[in-house]
Short mmCIF file of C-alpha atoms in Angstrom, two decimals:
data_model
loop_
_atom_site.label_atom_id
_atom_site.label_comp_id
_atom_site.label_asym_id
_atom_site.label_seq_id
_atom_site.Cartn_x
_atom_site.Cartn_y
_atom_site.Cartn_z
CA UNK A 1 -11.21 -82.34 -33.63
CA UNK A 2 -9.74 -83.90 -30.48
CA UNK A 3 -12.11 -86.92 -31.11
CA UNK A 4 -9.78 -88.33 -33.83
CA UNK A 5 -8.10 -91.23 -32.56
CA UNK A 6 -5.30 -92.79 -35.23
CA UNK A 7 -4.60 -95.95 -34.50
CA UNK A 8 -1.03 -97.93 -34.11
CA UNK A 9 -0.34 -100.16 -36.88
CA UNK A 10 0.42 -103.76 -36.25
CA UNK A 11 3.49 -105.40 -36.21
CA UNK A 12 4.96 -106.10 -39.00
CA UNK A 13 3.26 -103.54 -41.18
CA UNK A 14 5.70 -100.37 -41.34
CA UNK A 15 9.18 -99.31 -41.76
CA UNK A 16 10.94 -99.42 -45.26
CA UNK A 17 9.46 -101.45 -48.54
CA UNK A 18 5.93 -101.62 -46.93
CA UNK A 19 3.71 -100.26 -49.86
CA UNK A 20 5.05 -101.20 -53.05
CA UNK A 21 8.83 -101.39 -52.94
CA UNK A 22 11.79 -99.44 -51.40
CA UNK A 23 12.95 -96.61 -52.93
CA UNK A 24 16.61 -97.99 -54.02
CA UNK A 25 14.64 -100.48 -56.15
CA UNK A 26 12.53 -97.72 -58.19
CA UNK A 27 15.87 -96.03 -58.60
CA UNK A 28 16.98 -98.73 -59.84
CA UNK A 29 14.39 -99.79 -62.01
CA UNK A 30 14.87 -96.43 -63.52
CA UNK A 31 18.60 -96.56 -63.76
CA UNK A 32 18.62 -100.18 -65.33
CA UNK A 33 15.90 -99.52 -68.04
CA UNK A 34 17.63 -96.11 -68.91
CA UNK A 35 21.43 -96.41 -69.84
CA UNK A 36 22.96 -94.15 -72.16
CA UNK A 37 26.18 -95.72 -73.45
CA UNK A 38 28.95 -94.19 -74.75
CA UNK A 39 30.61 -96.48 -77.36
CA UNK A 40 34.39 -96.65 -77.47
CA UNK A 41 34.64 -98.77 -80.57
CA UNK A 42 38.60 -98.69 -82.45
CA UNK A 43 38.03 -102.27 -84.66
CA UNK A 44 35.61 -105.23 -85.85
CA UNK A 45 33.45 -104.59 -82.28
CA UNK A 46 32.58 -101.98 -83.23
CA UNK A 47 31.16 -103.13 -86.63
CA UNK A 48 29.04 -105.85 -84.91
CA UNK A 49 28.17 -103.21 -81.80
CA UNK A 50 26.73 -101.06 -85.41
CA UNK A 51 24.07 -103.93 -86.22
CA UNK A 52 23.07 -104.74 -82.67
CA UNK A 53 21.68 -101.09 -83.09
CA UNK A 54 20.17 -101.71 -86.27
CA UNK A 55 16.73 -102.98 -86.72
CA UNK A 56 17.20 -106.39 -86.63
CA UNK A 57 18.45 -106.64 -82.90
CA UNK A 58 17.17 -103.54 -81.71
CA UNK A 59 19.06 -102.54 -79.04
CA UNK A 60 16.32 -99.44 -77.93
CA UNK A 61 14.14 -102.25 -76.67
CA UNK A 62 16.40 -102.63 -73.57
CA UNK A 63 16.90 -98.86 -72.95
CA UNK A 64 19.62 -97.69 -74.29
CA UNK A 65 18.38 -96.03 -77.72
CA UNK A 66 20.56 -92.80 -77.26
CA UNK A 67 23.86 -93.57 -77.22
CA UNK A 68 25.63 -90.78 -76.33
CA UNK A 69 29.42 -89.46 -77.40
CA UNK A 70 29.92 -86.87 -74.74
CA UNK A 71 31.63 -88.53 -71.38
CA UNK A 72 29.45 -85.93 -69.46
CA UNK A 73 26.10 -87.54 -70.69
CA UNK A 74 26.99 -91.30 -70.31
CA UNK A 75 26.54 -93.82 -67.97
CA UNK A 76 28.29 -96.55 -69.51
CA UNK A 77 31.43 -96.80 -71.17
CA UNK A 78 31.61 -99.84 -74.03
CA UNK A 79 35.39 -100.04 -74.63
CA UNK A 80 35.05 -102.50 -78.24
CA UNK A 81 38.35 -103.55 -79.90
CA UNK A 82 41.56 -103.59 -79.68
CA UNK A 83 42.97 -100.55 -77.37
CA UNK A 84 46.76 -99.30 -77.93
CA UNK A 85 48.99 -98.82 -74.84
CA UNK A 86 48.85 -95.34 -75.98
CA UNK A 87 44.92 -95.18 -75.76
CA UNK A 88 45.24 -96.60 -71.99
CA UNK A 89 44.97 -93.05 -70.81
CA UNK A 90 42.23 -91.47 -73.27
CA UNK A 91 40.10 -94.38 -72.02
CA UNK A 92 41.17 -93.51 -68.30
CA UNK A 93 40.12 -90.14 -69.08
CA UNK A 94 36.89 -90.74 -70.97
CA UNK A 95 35.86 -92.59 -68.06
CA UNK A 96 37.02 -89.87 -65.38
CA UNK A 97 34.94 -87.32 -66.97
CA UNK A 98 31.69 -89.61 -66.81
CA UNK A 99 29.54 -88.79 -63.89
CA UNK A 100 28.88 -91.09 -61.14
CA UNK A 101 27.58 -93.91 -61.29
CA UNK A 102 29.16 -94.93 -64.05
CA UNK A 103 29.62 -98.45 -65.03
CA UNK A 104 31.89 -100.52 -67.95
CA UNK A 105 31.75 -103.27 -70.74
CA UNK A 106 34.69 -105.04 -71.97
CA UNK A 107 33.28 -106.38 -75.88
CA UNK A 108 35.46 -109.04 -77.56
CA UNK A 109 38.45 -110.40 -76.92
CA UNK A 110 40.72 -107.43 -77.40
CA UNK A 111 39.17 -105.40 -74.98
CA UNK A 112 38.79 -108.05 -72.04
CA UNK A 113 42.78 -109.63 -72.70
CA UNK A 114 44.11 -107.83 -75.81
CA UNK A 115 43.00 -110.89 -77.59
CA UNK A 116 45.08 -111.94 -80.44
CA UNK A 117 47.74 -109.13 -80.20
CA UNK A 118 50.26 -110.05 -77.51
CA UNK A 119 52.51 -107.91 -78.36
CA UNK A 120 54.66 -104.76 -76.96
CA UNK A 121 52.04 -101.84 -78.24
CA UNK A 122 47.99 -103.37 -76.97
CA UNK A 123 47.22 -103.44 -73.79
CA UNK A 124 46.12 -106.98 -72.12
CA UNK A 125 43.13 -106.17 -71.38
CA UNK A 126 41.11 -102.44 -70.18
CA UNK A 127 40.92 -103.56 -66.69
CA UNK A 128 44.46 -102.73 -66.53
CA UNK A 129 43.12 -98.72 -66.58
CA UNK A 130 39.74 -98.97 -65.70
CA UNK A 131 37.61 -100.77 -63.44
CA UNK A 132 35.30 -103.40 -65.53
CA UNK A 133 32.02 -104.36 -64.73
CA UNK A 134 31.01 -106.69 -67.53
CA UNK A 135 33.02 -108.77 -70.16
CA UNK A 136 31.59 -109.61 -73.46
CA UNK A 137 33.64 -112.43 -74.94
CA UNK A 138 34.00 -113.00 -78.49
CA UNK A 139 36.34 -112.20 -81.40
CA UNK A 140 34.66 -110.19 -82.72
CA UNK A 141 31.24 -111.14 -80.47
CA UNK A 142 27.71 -111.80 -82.41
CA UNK A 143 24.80 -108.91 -81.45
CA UNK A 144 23.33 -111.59 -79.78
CA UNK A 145 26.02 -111.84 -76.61
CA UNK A 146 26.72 -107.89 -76.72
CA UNK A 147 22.98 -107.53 -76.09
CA UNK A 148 23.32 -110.14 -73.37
CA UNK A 149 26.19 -108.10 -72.13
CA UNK A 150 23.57 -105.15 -71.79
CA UNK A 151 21.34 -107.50 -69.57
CA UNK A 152 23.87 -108.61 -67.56
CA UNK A 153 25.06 -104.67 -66.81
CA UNK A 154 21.28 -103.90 -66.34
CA UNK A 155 21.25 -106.66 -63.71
CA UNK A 156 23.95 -105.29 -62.16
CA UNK A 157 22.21 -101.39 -62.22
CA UNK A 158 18.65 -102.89 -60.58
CA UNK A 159 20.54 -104.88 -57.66
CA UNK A 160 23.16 -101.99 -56.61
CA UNK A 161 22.84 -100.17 -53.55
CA UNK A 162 22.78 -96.44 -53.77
CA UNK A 163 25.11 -96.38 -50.69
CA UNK A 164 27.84 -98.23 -52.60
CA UNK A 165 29.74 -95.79 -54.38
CA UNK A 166 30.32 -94.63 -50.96
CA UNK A 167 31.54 -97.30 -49.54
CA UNK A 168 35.11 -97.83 -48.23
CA UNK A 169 35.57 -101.21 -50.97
CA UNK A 170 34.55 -99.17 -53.99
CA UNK A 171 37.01 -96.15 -53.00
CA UNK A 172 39.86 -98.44 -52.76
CA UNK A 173 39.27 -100.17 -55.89
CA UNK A 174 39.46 -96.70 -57.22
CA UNK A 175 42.55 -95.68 -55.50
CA UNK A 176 43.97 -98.98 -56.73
CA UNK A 177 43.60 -97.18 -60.48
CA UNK A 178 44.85 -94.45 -59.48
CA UNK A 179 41.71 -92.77 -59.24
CA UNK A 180 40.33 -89.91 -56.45
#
């Protein structure tokens, strides 16, 4: 047995992504191509969020065939429609009791800047109680753009470190909504 010699490989050839890929990017991969959204819908969103999961746009084909309407099972919150200042803090607790990571679509106009209603009683916008990673504009937006809006988020998932939910940035934007 002592006449086994294993040779040193050459430069170049080891250390992290040598095979196929790093492991970050297969979790990734897998994240991205396997969202389970929770849909927050209150208005007309919600209506056109209905046929982008109908046959005709077929949302499954980009992963995210079970939506799911437990906070504990999600991955991503779609807030769609218009959002009362006194819904601020169901949506700030919807999205508290996801698990990490957890990531967030803004669909139409409400949603994103309280659209049409300026008034006293909608809030301008979720971001104002949550931390948003996508906006879908539109009033209401056409299947078409929300599905883009799942690309876009699925973008996001592939390319994100696994070390940045730890990082010092991400806990202060956070603590800047109030959130531990």
């Amino acid at each position: 047995m002592s006449d086994i010699q294993i040779a040193q490989s050459p430069p170049g050839l080891e250390g992290q992504g040598f095979f196929a890929t790093k492991i970050e990017q297969a979790i990734g991969l897998a994240r991205a191509n396997s969202i389970w959204p929770l849909p927050f819908a209150t208005s007309c969103c919600g209506i056109e969020f209905m046929a982008t999961m109908g046959s005709n746009y077929d949302l499954a084909r980009f992963g995210s065939e079970r939506l799911s309407f437990s906070p504990r099972q999600a991955d991503l919150l779609m807030v769609m429609g218009t959002i009362a200042k006194k819904m601020g803090p169901v949506v700030k607790q919807v999205y508290l009791q996801m698990a990490e990571p957890r990531w967030v679509i803004a669909v139409g106009a409400c949603a994103s800047s309280g659209g049409i209603f300026d008034t006293y009683s909608v809030l301008q916008g979720i971001d104002k109680v949550v931390p948003v990673d996508v906006y879908v504009p539109g009033c209401p937006p056409r299947p078409e753009q929300i599905i883009d809006g799942i690309v876009k988020i699925q973008e996001l998932i592939k390319n994100e470190s696994l070390r940045r939910r730890n990082s010092s940035e991400y806990k202060a934007l956070l603590a800047s909504y109030g959130i531990q």
